[in-house]
């Protein structure tokens, strides 16, 4: 099978916002407790945070981390997580039917984020609470001093404000499962009033209003239109979520799902334009795709277990073990975001540690990289710069979700500072290798080429605590540069990063 690609320096999509490689950490399962925080762990730092996990997060190079939820935030009292730890209340978490000790709150998370070299993206509770709790939280986090909440922060040991710019106005408020779920009109009104109050405090904040939890929601896409008509001038981003499943074990259908993602982004992009025109608005709202990942391996088991247990603290929950097939999927998802980077400015892999996550930990034991760690890391490290509008000519197949799914999924990024041109490519064909020929035009003379390959003959191959390096990138063979022509051969069902300089 052959594919022909043209990359030209003048054919560009957008400068990629680095926050496209964001992440997400929720008070859910073992994400926080025995995930990032385990005071008795041999690697724990002075704050009780696992250094081994911090190292893996730093290597992942994720510029922002959304916190503290997720469904959790919709019944969360942020004040429970401040002050002396032994005086913090244990609460029942209604979203996940667990107990929350509140031993980690905003102070601990902020310290962790600094150590992990990531910026905080914070969510306020617009489910069980509203404008008042939100404005108090923002004042606590961002005001220098001389007010009740900022002075309390100082008393609790943090003199300087954290100056968090990016705030989510609730989470998945379209979902009937959400504590305090609302209609689009109710939520639009509340989000607008909350945004106005937060802007009265600081009009430089970046505010994210909730869009749909997924594109199969009955309220999609009217939800986006109604919510944006209520909030357009007050917000900067509309949030979208999507999780990917392969219950049928049908790889061709599974790997076609990013076409559905692409349509979802295109539709919401159109609604943004429509509302902007209708309101004669001067600002431009963009998409924050702040929850995405593969999520199905443990989902049904978890739903059953949650009905059976009492209120455990930090049980194993949503601990999907990812396989090699998921590497291909995550590669295609990230490529879709790069190709849509004109409208998708922020995206967060959901989540970061233990809970549907690229990083796993054993309590008291080691931390390791799941298979999907690698395509995320490669895109996050090398996918910064300008997204290129590639011309791609390759064979395609028809799937139920979409006709004409290219066997080659490819995105190109030009980093003019580093002088690199990098292609991220997935061969969706499980039977045949793909010979790719890329014509590189207008970038000046390329001198060297590097090829990184992720390939396993078993789509179900995983990384485990005992065998943590079963699936990992290796040096690819056979990428060649001849003048302005780059050729590379990709094995059937494989992921490649090819970089020229
Ligand atoms: O990431 C897991 C859950 O998925 C989040 O809590 C929620 O926002 C979404 O439904």
Short mmCIF file of C-alpha atoms and ligand atoms in Angstrom, two decimals:
data_model
loop_
_atom_site.label_atom_id
_atom_site.label_comp_id
_atom_site.label_asym_id
_atom_site.label_seq_id
_atom_site.Cartn_x
_atom_site.Cartn_y
_atom_site.Cartn_z
CA UNK A 1 0.00 0.00 0.00
CA UNK A 2 1.30 3.46 -0.92
CA UNK A 3 0.59 6.97 0.31
CA UNK A 4 1.70 10.29 -1.14
CA UNK A 5 1.86 13.37 1.08
CA UNK A 6 2.83 16.96 0.33
CA UNK A 7 3.88 19.43 3.04
CA UNK A 8 4.42 23.04 1.99
CA UNK A 9 5.66 25.80 4.29
CA UNK A 10 2.89 28.13 3.07
CA UNK A 11 0.04 25.69 3.73
CA UNK A 12 -0.56 26.11 7.44
CA UNK A 13 -3.50 25.54 9.76
CA UNK A 14 -2.53 27.45 12.91
CA UNK A 15 0.11 28.01 15.52
CA UNK A 16 -0.57 25.23 17.99
CA UNK A 17 -1.38 26.33 21.52
CA UNK A 18 0.90 24.30 23.80
CA UNK A 19 -2.11 23.64 26.01
CA UNK A 20 -3.28 21.17 23.37
CA UNK A 21 -1.21 18.71 25.39
CA UNK A 22 -2.94 19.33 28.71
CA UNK A 23 -3.99 16.72 31.26
CA UNK A 24 -6.54 16.19 33.99
CA UNK A 25 -6.48 14.96 37.58
CA UNK A 26 -9.69 14.33 39.49
CA UNK A 27 -10.38 13.29 43.06
CA UNK A 28 -11.48 9.89 41.79
CA UNK A 29 -10.31 6.38 42.66
CA UNK A 30 -6.53 6.33 43.17
CA UNK A 31 -5.70 9.36 41.02
CA UNK A 32 -4.84 11.52 44.02
CA UNK A 33 -4.49 9.11 46.95
CA UNK A 34 -1.74 6.53 46.19
CA UNK A 35 -1.52 8.17 42.75
CA UNK A 36 0.21 11.52 43.18
CA UNK A 37 -0.06 11.58 47.01
CA UNK A 38 1.26 8.82 49.25
CA UNK A 39 3.08 10.21 52.31
CA UNK A 40 4.38 6.77 53.34
CA UNK A 41 5.83 5.96 49.94
CA UNK A 42 9.65 5.68 49.82
CA UNK A 43 9.79 8.36 47.12
CA UNK A 44 7.47 10.84 48.89
CA UNK A 45 8.67 14.43 49.08
CA UNK A 46 8.17 16.78 52.05
CA UNK A 47 4.54 17.30 50.94
CA UNK A 48 3.77 13.59 50.73
CA UNK A 49 3.85 13.62 46.92
CA UNK A 50 5.39 10.69 45.07
CA UNK A 51 8.58 11.82 43.37
CA UNK A 52 8.55 8.83 41.02
CA UNK A 53 5.18 10.01 39.67
CA UNK A 54 6.31 13.63 39.46
CA UNK A 55 9.26 12.48 37.34
CA UNK A 56 6.96 10.65 34.91
CA UNK A 57 4.65 13.67 34.67
CA UNK A 58 7.60 15.96 34.00
CA UNK A 59 8.77 13.64 31.23
CA UNK A 60 5.28 13.77 29.72
CA UNK A 61 5.68 17.55 29.46
CA UNK A 62 2.02 18.45 29.96
CA UNK A 63 1.70 22.26 30.23
CA UNK A 64 -1.62 22.38 32.12
CA UNK A 65 -3.49 20.08 34.47
CA UNK A 66 -7.24 20.41 35.05
CA UNK A 67 -8.35 19.90 38.68
CA UNK A 68 -10.26 18.80 40.87
CA UNK A 69 -12.91 17.28 38.55
CA UNK A 70 -14.76 16.01 36.67
CA UNK A 71 -18.00 14.81 38.16
CA UNK A 72 -16.40 15.15 41.60
CA UNK A 73 -16.35 18.95 41.39
CA UNK A 74 -20.13 19.21 41.15
CA UNK A 75 -20.59 18.40 44.85
CA UNK A 76 -17.19 19.62 46.09
CA UNK A 77 -16.68 22.22 48.81
CA UNK A 78 -13.26 23.66 48.06
CA UNK A 79 -13.03 25.01 51.64
CA UNK A 80 -12.93 21.40 52.93
CA UNK A 81 -9.44 21.10 51.45
CA UNK A 82 -7.78 24.03 53.28
CA UNK A 83 -6.40 24.46 56.81
CA UNK A 84 -4.78 21.86 59.07
CA UNK A 85 -5.17 18.38 57.59
CA UNK A 86 -6.35 16.78 60.82
CA UNK A 87 -9.23 19.27 60.99
CA UNK A 88 -10.44 18.71 57.43
CA UNK A 89 -13.75 16.89 57.14
CA UNK A 90 -14.23 13.53 55.49
CA UNK A 91 -17.08 13.86 53.01
CA UNK A 92 -19.08 11.45 50.93
CA UNK A 93 -18.31 11.86 47.24
CA UNK A 94 -21.66 11.48 45.51
CA UNK A 95 -20.21 11.22 42.01
CA UNK A 96 -18.18 8.06 42.62
CA UNK A 97 -19.75 6.73 45.82
CA UNK A 98 -16.53 7.00 47.81
CA UNK A 99 -15.18 8.89 50.84
CA UNK A 100 -12.98 11.94 50.44
CA UNK A 101 -10.50 12.67 53.24
CA UNK A 102 -9.64 16.12 51.84
CA UNK A 103 -5.99 15.56 52.75
CA UNK A 104 -5.20 17.00 49.36
CA UNK A 105 -6.73 20.37 48.52
CA UNK A 106 -5.73 23.44 46.60
CA UNK A 107 -2.48 24.08 48.53
CA UNK A 108 -1.21 20.55 48.06
CA UNK A 109 -2.26 20.41 44.43
CA UNK A 110 -0.61 23.77 43.70
CA UNK A 111 2.69 22.57 45.21
CA UNK A 112 2.45 19.35 43.24
CA UNK A 113 1.72 21.21 39.99
CA UNK A 114 4.83 23.34 40.52
CA UNK A 115 6.96 20.24 41.10
CA UNK A 116 5.43 18.52 38.07
CA UNK A 117 6.11 21.60 35.91
CA UNK A 118 2.49 22.10 34.92
CA UNK A 119 0.06 25.02 35.31
CA UNK A 120 -3.24 24.67 37.14
CA UNK A 121 -6.56 24.78 35.26
CA UNK A 122 -9.20 24.92 37.99
CA UNK A 123 -12.88 24.05 37.94
CA UNK A 124 -15.58 25.61 40.12
CA UNK A 125 -18.66 23.80 41.38
CA UNK A 126 -21.78 24.94 39.50
CA UNK A 127 -23.69 21.78 40.41
CA UNK A 128 -24.49 21.76 44.13
CA UNK A 129 -23.15 25.31 44.54
CA UNK A 130 -23.00 28.48 42.49
CA UNK A 131 -21.68 31.98 41.97
CA UNK A 132 -20.83 32.74 45.59
CA UNK A 133 -18.62 29.70 46.22
CA UNK A 134 -16.97 30.26 42.84
CA UNK A 135 -16.08 33.90 43.48
CA UNK A 136 -14.74 33.06 46.94
CA UNK A 137 -12.54 30.30 45.53
CA UNK A 138 -11.13 32.60 42.85
CA UNK A 139 -10.46 35.29 45.47
CA UNK A 140 -8.71 32.72 47.69
CA UNK A 141 -6.53 31.52 44.84
CA UNK A 142 -5.78 34.78 43.03
CA UNK A 143 -6.10 37.83 45.29
CA UNK A 144 -2.82 39.16 46.74
CA UNK A 145 -4.18 40.03 50.21
CA UNK A 146 -6.25 42.38 52.33
CA UNK A 147 -9.54 40.49 51.93
CA UNK A 148 -11.14 37.72 53.96
CA UNK A 149 -10.35 34.83 51.58
CA UNK A 150 -6.90 36.00 50.51
CA UNK A 151 -5.86 36.59 54.12
CA UNK A 152 -7.10 33.11 55.00
CA UNK A 153 -4.88 31.71 52.25
CA UNK A 154 -1.93 33.58 53.80
CA UNK A 155 -2.83 32.24 57.22
CA UNK A 156 -2.85 28.76 55.69
CA UNK A 157 0.74 29.18 54.62
CA UNK A 158 0.68 30.64 51.12
CA UNK A 159 1.64 34.30 50.98
CA UNK A 160 1.62 34.84 47.21
CA UNK A 161 -1.49 34.33 45.09
CA UNK A 162 -1.24 31.47 42.61
CA UNK A 163 -2.61 33.66 39.83
CA UNK A 164 -4.47 30.89 38.01
CA UNK A 165 -5.71 32.15 34.64
CA UNK A 166 -7.81 29.27 33.35
CA UNK A 167 -11.13 28.43 35.06
CA UNK A 168 -13.86 25.94 34.13
CA UNK A 169 -17.42 27.01 34.87
CA UNK A 170 -18.58 23.62 36.19
CA UNK A 171 -18.29 20.21 34.58
CA UNK A 172 -20.54 18.33 32.13
CA UNK A 173 -23.62 20.23 33.22
CA UNK A 174 -25.57 18.66 30.32
CA UNK A 175 -25.26 15.21 31.94
CA UNK A 176 -28.25 13.89 33.91
CA UNK A 177 -25.67 12.00 36.06
CA UNK A 178 -24.16 15.29 37.21
CA UNK A 179 -24.96 16.46 40.74
CA UNK A 180 -26.96 19.64 40.11
CA UNK A 181 -27.51 18.90 36.40
CA UNK A 182 -29.27 21.75 34.61
CA UNK A 183 -31.07 22.49 31.38
CA UNK A 184 -29.06 24.46 28.81
CA UNK A 185 -31.06 27.61 29.59
CA UNK A 186 -30.60 27.25 33.36
CA UNK A 187 -26.91 26.50 33.04
CA UNK A 188 -26.36 29.24 30.43
CA UNK A 189 -27.84 31.81 32.80
CA UNK A 190 -25.83 30.62 35.81
CA UNK A 191 -22.58 30.35 33.82
CA UNK A 192 -23.05 33.85 32.43
CA UNK A 193 -23.73 35.41 35.84
CA UNK A 194 -20.78 33.52 37.37
CA UNK A 195 -18.51 34.61 34.51
CA UNK A 196 -19.59 38.23 35.00
CA UNK A 197 -18.79 38.04 38.71
CA UNK A 198 -15.38 36.47 38.09
CA UNK A 199 -14.62 39.09 35.43
CA UNK A 200 -15.62 41.84 37.86
CA UNK A 201 -12.79 40.48 40.01
CA UNK A 202 -10.35 40.08 37.11
CA UNK A 203 -11.27 40.52 33.46
CA UNK A 204 -8.08 38.79 32.30
CA UNK A 205 -9.29 35.37 33.40
CA UNK A 206 -9.78 32.72 30.71
CA UNK A 207 -13.19 31.13 31.26
CA UNK A 208 -14.41 27.79 29.93
CA UNK A 209 -18.15 27.14 29.65
CA UNK A 210 -19.51 23.56 29.48
CA UNK A 211 -20.42 22.14 26.10
CA UNK A 212 -21.54 18.55 25.60
CA UNK A 213 -20.28 15.48 27.47
CA UNK A 214 -20.24 13.67 24.14
CA UNK A 215 -21.80 14.03 20.72
CA UNK A 216 -24.35 11.25 21.37
CA UNK A 217 -26.07 13.31 24.05
CA UNK A 218 -29.73 13.93 23.18
CA UNK A 219 -29.22 17.64 23.86
CA UNK A 220 -26.25 17.93 21.45
CA UNK A 221 -25.78 20.25 19.52
CA UNK A 222 -28.64 22.49 20.68
CA UNK A 223 -26.91 22.61 24.09
CA UNK A 224 -23.92 24.45 22.60
CA UNK A 225 -26.14 26.95 20.74
CA UNK A 226 -28.28 27.75 23.80
CA UNK A 227 -25.36 27.98 26.23
CA UNK A 228 -23.29 30.15 23.90
CA UNK A 229 -26.24 32.44 23.20
CA UNK A 230 -26.37 33.08 26.97
CA UNK A 231 -22.63 33.43 27.55
CA UNK A 232 -20.75 34.23 24.34
CA UNK A 233 -19.21 37.59 25.30
CA UNK A 234 -18.28 36.42 28.80
CA UNK A 235 -16.34 33.27 27.94
CA UNK A 236 -13.22 32.27 26.02
CA UNK A 237 -13.70 28.55 25.49
CA UNK A 238 -16.44 25.97 25.25
CA UNK A 239 -15.54 22.61 26.70
CA UNK A 240 -16.14 19.31 24.85
CA UNK A 241 -15.58 15.74 26.07
CA UNK A 242 -15.34 12.41 24.27
CA UNK A 243 -14.26 8.90 25.27
CA UNK A 244 -13.44 6.11 22.83
CA UNK A 245 -14.63 2.50 23.13
CA UNK A 246 -14.05 -0.81 21.39
CA UNK A 247 -16.48 -3.21 23.08
CA UNK A 248 -17.01 -5.03 19.75
CA UNK A 249 -13.27 -5.65 19.32
CA UNK A 250 -13.52 -4.26 15.81
CA UNK A 251 -10.24 -2.47 15.17
CA UNK A 252 -11.23 -0.92 11.85
CA UNK A 253 -14.36 0.65 13.36
CA UNK A 254 -12.50 1.65 16.51
CA UNK A 255 -9.75 3.43 14.59
CA UNK A 256 -12.39 5.23 12.49
CA UNK A 257 -13.84 6.94 15.59
CA UNK A 258 -11.55 10.00 15.25
CA UNK A 259 -13.67 10.85 12.17
CA UNK A 260 -16.57 11.25 14.58
CA UNK A 261 -14.35 13.41 16.78
CA UNK A 262 -13.48 15.53 13.75
CA UNK A 263 -17.18 16.01 12.88
CA UNK A 264 -17.93 16.93 16.50
CA UNK A 265 -15.26 19.63 16.44
CA UNK A 266 -16.41 20.87 13.03
CA UNK A 267 -20.03 21.12 14.18
CA UNK A 268 -19.22 22.99 17.37
CA UNK A 269 -16.86 25.25 15.44
CA UNK A 270 -19.82 26.09 13.18
CA UNK A 271 -22.07 26.83 16.17
CA UNK A 272 -19.41 29.14 17.61
CA UNK A 273 -19.34 31.05 14.29
CA UNK A 274 -23.15 31.14 14.12
CA UNK A 275 -23.57 32.54 17.65
CA UNK A 276 -20.75 35.01 17.14
CA UNK A 277 -22.42 36.33 13.99
CA UNK A 278 -25.88 36.38 15.55
CA UNK A 279 -24.68 38.37 18.55
CA UNK A 280 -22.35 40.59 16.52
CA UNK A 281 -19.74 39.63 19.08
CA UNK A 282 -16.19 40.92 18.84
CA UNK A 283 -14.51 38.10 20.78
CA UNK A 284 -13.94 34.61 19.40
CA UNK A 285 -14.76 31.57 21.51
CA UNK A 286 -12.66 28.48 20.92
CA UNK A 287 -12.80 24.84 22.01
CA UNK A 288 -11.27 23.41 25.15
CA UNK A 289 -11.44 19.64 24.60
CA UNK A 290 -10.73 19.08 28.25
CA UNK A 291 -11.58 15.38 28.59
CA UNK A 292 -10.62 12.79 26.00
CA UNK A 293 -9.21 9.29 26.10
CA UNK A 294 -9.95 5.61 25.57
CA UNK A 295 -12.31 4.47 28.33
CA UNK A 296 -14.01 1.09 28.18
CA UNK A 297 -11.69 -1.66 29.44
CA UNK A 298 -12.96 -1.55 33.05
CA UNK A 299 -16.05 0.60 32.61
CA UNK A 300 -18.76 -2.07 32.95
CA UNK A 301 -16.95 -3.78 35.86
CA UNK A 302 -16.62 -0.46 37.64
CA UNK A 303 -20.31 0.39 37.22
CA UNK A 304 -21.17 -2.96 38.83
CA UNK A 305 -18.63 -2.63 41.66
CA UNK A 306 -19.76 0.90 42.50
CA UNK A 307 -23.27 -0.40 43.16
CA UNK A 308 -21.90 -3.01 45.57
CA UNK A 309 -19.43 -1.17 47.74
CA UNK A 310 -20.09 1.21 50.64
CA UNK A 311 -18.11 4.42 50.69
CA UNK A 312 -14.46 3.31 50.33
CA UNK A 313 -11.62 5.82 50.35
CA UNK A 314 -9.53 5.81 47.17
CA UNK A 315 -10.51 2.39 45.78
CA UNK A 316 -9.22 1.20 42.42
CA UNK A 317 -11.64 2.78 39.95
CA UNK A 318 -11.49 3.40 36.19
CA UNK A 319 -8.11 1.61 36.11
CA UNK A 320 -8.16 0.78 32.41
CA UNK A 321 -5.09 -1.13 31.32
CA UNK A 322 -4.23 0.12 27.87
CA UNK A 323 -2.97 -2.00 25.02
CA UNK A 324 -1.09 -1.47 21.79
CA UNK A 325 -4.32 -0.90 19.83
CA UNK A 326 -4.96 2.10 22.12
CA UNK A 327 -1.58 3.55 21.09
CA UNK A 328 -2.92 3.74 17.53
CA UNK A 329 -6.16 5.32 18.73
CA UNK A 330 -4.45 7.94 20.91
CA UNK A 331 -2.14 8.74 17.98
CA UNK A 332 -5.16 9.33 15.70
CA UNK A 333 -6.93 11.45 18.34
CA UNK A 334 -3.90 13.69 18.84
CA UNK A 335 -3.49 14.03 15.07
CA UNK A 336 -7.12 15.17 14.88
CA UNK A 337 -6.45 17.87 17.49
CA UNK A 338 -3.36 19.05 15.61
CA UNK A 339 -5.33 19.24 12.36
CA UNK A 340 -8.09 21.18 14.19
CA UNK A 341 -5.71 23.35 16.20
CA UNK A 342 -7.20 26.53 14.71
CA UNK A 343 -10.34 25.96 16.81
CA UNK A 344 -9.19 23.46 19.47
CA UNK A 345 -6.75 25.49 21.55
CA UNK A 346 -6.82 23.40 24.72
CA UNK A 347 -7.16 19.63 25.14
CA UNK A 348 -6.70 17.49 28.26
CA UNK A 349 -6.03 13.79 28.27
CA UNK A 350 -8.33 12.27 30.89
CA UNK A 351 -6.81 11.47 33.12
CA UNK A 352 -3.19 11.55 34.30
CA UNK A 353 -2.52 8.96 37.04
CA UNK A 354 -4.24 5.57 37.68
CA UNK A 355 -7.69 6.69 36.51
CA UNK A 356 -7.92 6.08 32.72
CA UNK A 357 -4.37 7.29 32.71
CA UNK A 358 -1.00 7.07 30.97
CA UNK A 359 0.72 6.63 34.36
CA UNK A 360 0.01 3.77 36.80
CA UNK A 361 1.21 3.24 40.35
CA UNK A 362 1.28 0.37 42.82
CA UNK A 363 0.64 1.57 46.40
CA UNK A 364 4.02 1.42 48.13
CA UNK A 365 5.54 0.14 44.89
CA UNK A 366 6.60 1.35 41.48
CA UNK A 367 5.14 3.74 38.93
CA UNK A 368 5.14 2.86 35.25
CA UNK A 369 4.14 4.06 31.79
CA UNK A 370 1.06 2.63 30.14
CA UNK A 371 1.20 2.06 26.38
CA UNK A 372 -0.62 5.33 25.63
CA UNK A 373 1.99 7.32 27.54
CA UNK A 374 4.22 7.23 24.48
CA UNK A 375 2.11 8.70 21.65
CA UNK A 376 1.05 11.44 24.08
CA UNK A 377 4.61 12.15 25.11
CA UNK A 378 5.91 12.24 21.54
CA UNK A 379 3.16 14.64 20.42
CA UNK A 380 3.53 16.79 23.53
CA UNK A 381 7.29 17.10 23.13
CA UNK A 382 7.64 17.34 19.38
CA UNK A 383 4.18 18.53 18.26
CA UNK A 384 4.72 22.17 19.14
CA UNK A 385 4.89 24.86 16.51
CA UNK A 386 2.74 25.37 13.42
CA UNK A 387 0.25 22.74 12.28
CA UNK A 388 0.55 22.08 8.55
CA UNK A 389 -2.25 21.55 6.06
CA UNK A 390 -0.97 18.38 4.43
CA UNK A 391 -2.17 17.08 1.10
CA UNK A 392 -2.69 13.33 1.57
CA UNK A 393 -3.39 10.81 -1.15
CA UNK A 394 -3.83 7.25 0.13
CA UNK A 395 -6.24 4.31 -0.01
CA UNK A 396 -9.27 4.49 2.30
CA UNK A 397 -11.95 2.16 3.72
CA UNK A 398 -15.59 2.55 4.60
CA UNK A 399 -16.56 2.16 8.26
CA UNK A 400 -20.01 2.39 9.84
CA UNK A 401 -19.08 5.65 11.51
CA UNK A 402 -17.75 7.25 8.33
CA UNK A 403 -17.03 6.51 4.70
CA UNK A 404 -13.60 7.10 3.22
CA UNK A 405 -11.41 6.61 6.30
CA UNK A 406 -7.80 7.07 5.18
CA UNK A 407 -5.58 4.12 6.04
CA UNK A 408 -2.90 6.68 6.76
CA UNK A 409 -3.67 9.12 9.56
CA UNK A 410 -1.03 11.82 9.53
CA UNK A 411 -0.40 15.27 11.00
CA UNK A 412 2.57 17.57 10.37
CA UNK A 413 4.09 20.21 12.63
CA UNK A 414 6.77 22.76 11.74
CA UNK A 415 8.83 24.09 14.63
CA UNK A 416 10.69 27.02 13.11
CA UNK A 417 12.69 27.66 16.31
CA UNK A 418 14.05 24.12 16.44
CA UNK A 419 14.21 23.92 12.64
CA UNK A 420 12.28 20.63 12.62
CA UNK A 421 9.44 19.27 10.57
CA UNK A 422 7.73 16.41 12.35
CA UNK A 423 5.10 13.98 11.11
CA UNK A 424 2.96 11.81 13.39
CA UNK A 425 1.53 8.89 11.45
CA UNK A 426 -0.68 5.86 12.10
CA UNK A 427 -1.08 3.00 9.65
CA UNK A 428 -4.69 1.91 10.25
CA UNK A 429 -4.24 -1.07 7.95
CA UNK A 430 -3.68 -4.28 9.91
CA UNK A 431 -2.79 -6.40 6.90
CA UNK A 432 -0.37 -4.38 4.81
CA UNK A 433 2.61 -2.13 5.44
CA UNK A 434 2.43 1.37 4.00
CA UNK A 435 5.13 3.00 1.90
CA UNK A 436 4.85 6.74 2.40
CA UNK A 437 6.43 9.31 0.19
CA UNK A 438 6.42 12.87 1.56
CA UNK A 439 7.31 15.82 -0.63
CA UNK A 440 8.69 18.61 1.54
CA UNK A 441 8.44 22.00 -0.11
CA UNK A 442 9.52 25.46 0.93
CA UNK A 443 11.27 24.60 4.21
CA UNK A 444 14.87 24.89 3.01
CA UNK A 445 17.32 22.04 2.76
CA UNK A 446 16.70 19.13 5.12
CA UNK A 447 19.83 17.30 6.24
CA UNK A 448 18.79 14.49 8.55
CA UNK A 449 15.85 12.31 9.35
CA UNK A 450 14.90 10.41 12.51
CA UNK A 451 12.21 7.76 12.73
CA UNK A 452 10.59 6.56 15.96
CA UNK A 453 8.31 3.54 15.73
CA UNK A 454 5.79 1.93 18.07
CA UNK A 455 4.82 -1.52 16.86
CA UNK A 456 3.67 -4.74 18.46
CA UNK A 457 2.33 -7.80 16.66
CA UNK A 458 -0.24 -8.24 19.41
CA UNK A 459 -2.88 -5.49 19.46
CA UNK A 460 -3.67 -6.50 23.03
CA UNK A 461 -0.11 -6.17 24.34
CA UNK A 462 0.03 -4.13 27.56
CA UNK A 463 2.58 -2.69 30.00
CA UNK A 464 2.27 -3.95 33.55
CA UNK A 465 4.12 -3.46 36.82
CA UNK A 466 6.06 -6.68 36.14
CA UNK A 467 6.59 -6.00 32.45
CA UNK A 468 6.54 -2.20 32.19
CA UNK A 469 8.43 -1.89 28.90
CA UNK A 470 6.58 -4.40 26.78
CA UNK A 471 5.24 -1.68 24.46
CA UNK A 472 7.50 1.30 23.90
CA UNK A 473 9.01 3.38 21.11
CA UNK A 474 12.09 2.14 19.29
CA UNK A 475 14.23 3.44 16.47
CA UNK A 476 12.44 2.87 13.17
CA UNK A 477 14.29 1.55 10.15
CA UNK A 478 14.12 2.71 6.63
CA UNK A 479 13.22 6.42 6.69
CA UNK A 480 15.21 8.09 3.93
CA UNK A 481 15.72 11.59 2.77
CA UNK A 482 16.61 12.33 -0.84
CA UNK A 483 16.60 16.04 -1.61
CA UNK A 484 13.09 17.23 -0.76
CA UNK A 485 11.60 13.72 -0.75
CA UNK A 486 11.18 11.75 2.43
CA UNK A 487 10.27 8.09 2.22
CA UNK A 488 9.36 5.80 5.06
CA UNK A 489 7.84 2.37 5.33
CA UNK A 490 5.34 1.79 8.14
CA UNK A 491 4.51 -1.76 9.26
CA UNK A 492 0.84 -2.82 9.35
CA UNK A 493 -0.93 -1.38 12.41
CA UNK A 494 1.85 0.86 13.63
CA UNK A 495 2.59 4.35 14.94
CA UNK A 496 5.48 6.47 13.69
CA UNK A 497 7.03 9.82 14.37
CA UNK A 498 9.29 11.01 11.58
CA UNK A 499 11.29 14.16 12.08
CA UNK A 500 13.48 15.98 9.60
CA UNK A 501 15.90 18.76 10.30
O1 LIG B 1 -12.95 11.29 33.55
C1 LIG B 1 -13.95 10.54 34.15
C2 LIG B 1 -15.30 11.24 34.16
O2 LIG B 1 -15.76 11.35 32.85
C3 LIG B 1 -15.30 12.67 34.65
O3 LIG B 1 -15.42 12.76 36.03
C4 LIG B 1 -16.51 13.25 33.99
O4 LIG B 1 -16.38 14.62 33.74
C5 LIG B 1 -16.66 12.43 32.72
O5 LIG B 1 -17.96 11.94 32.59
#
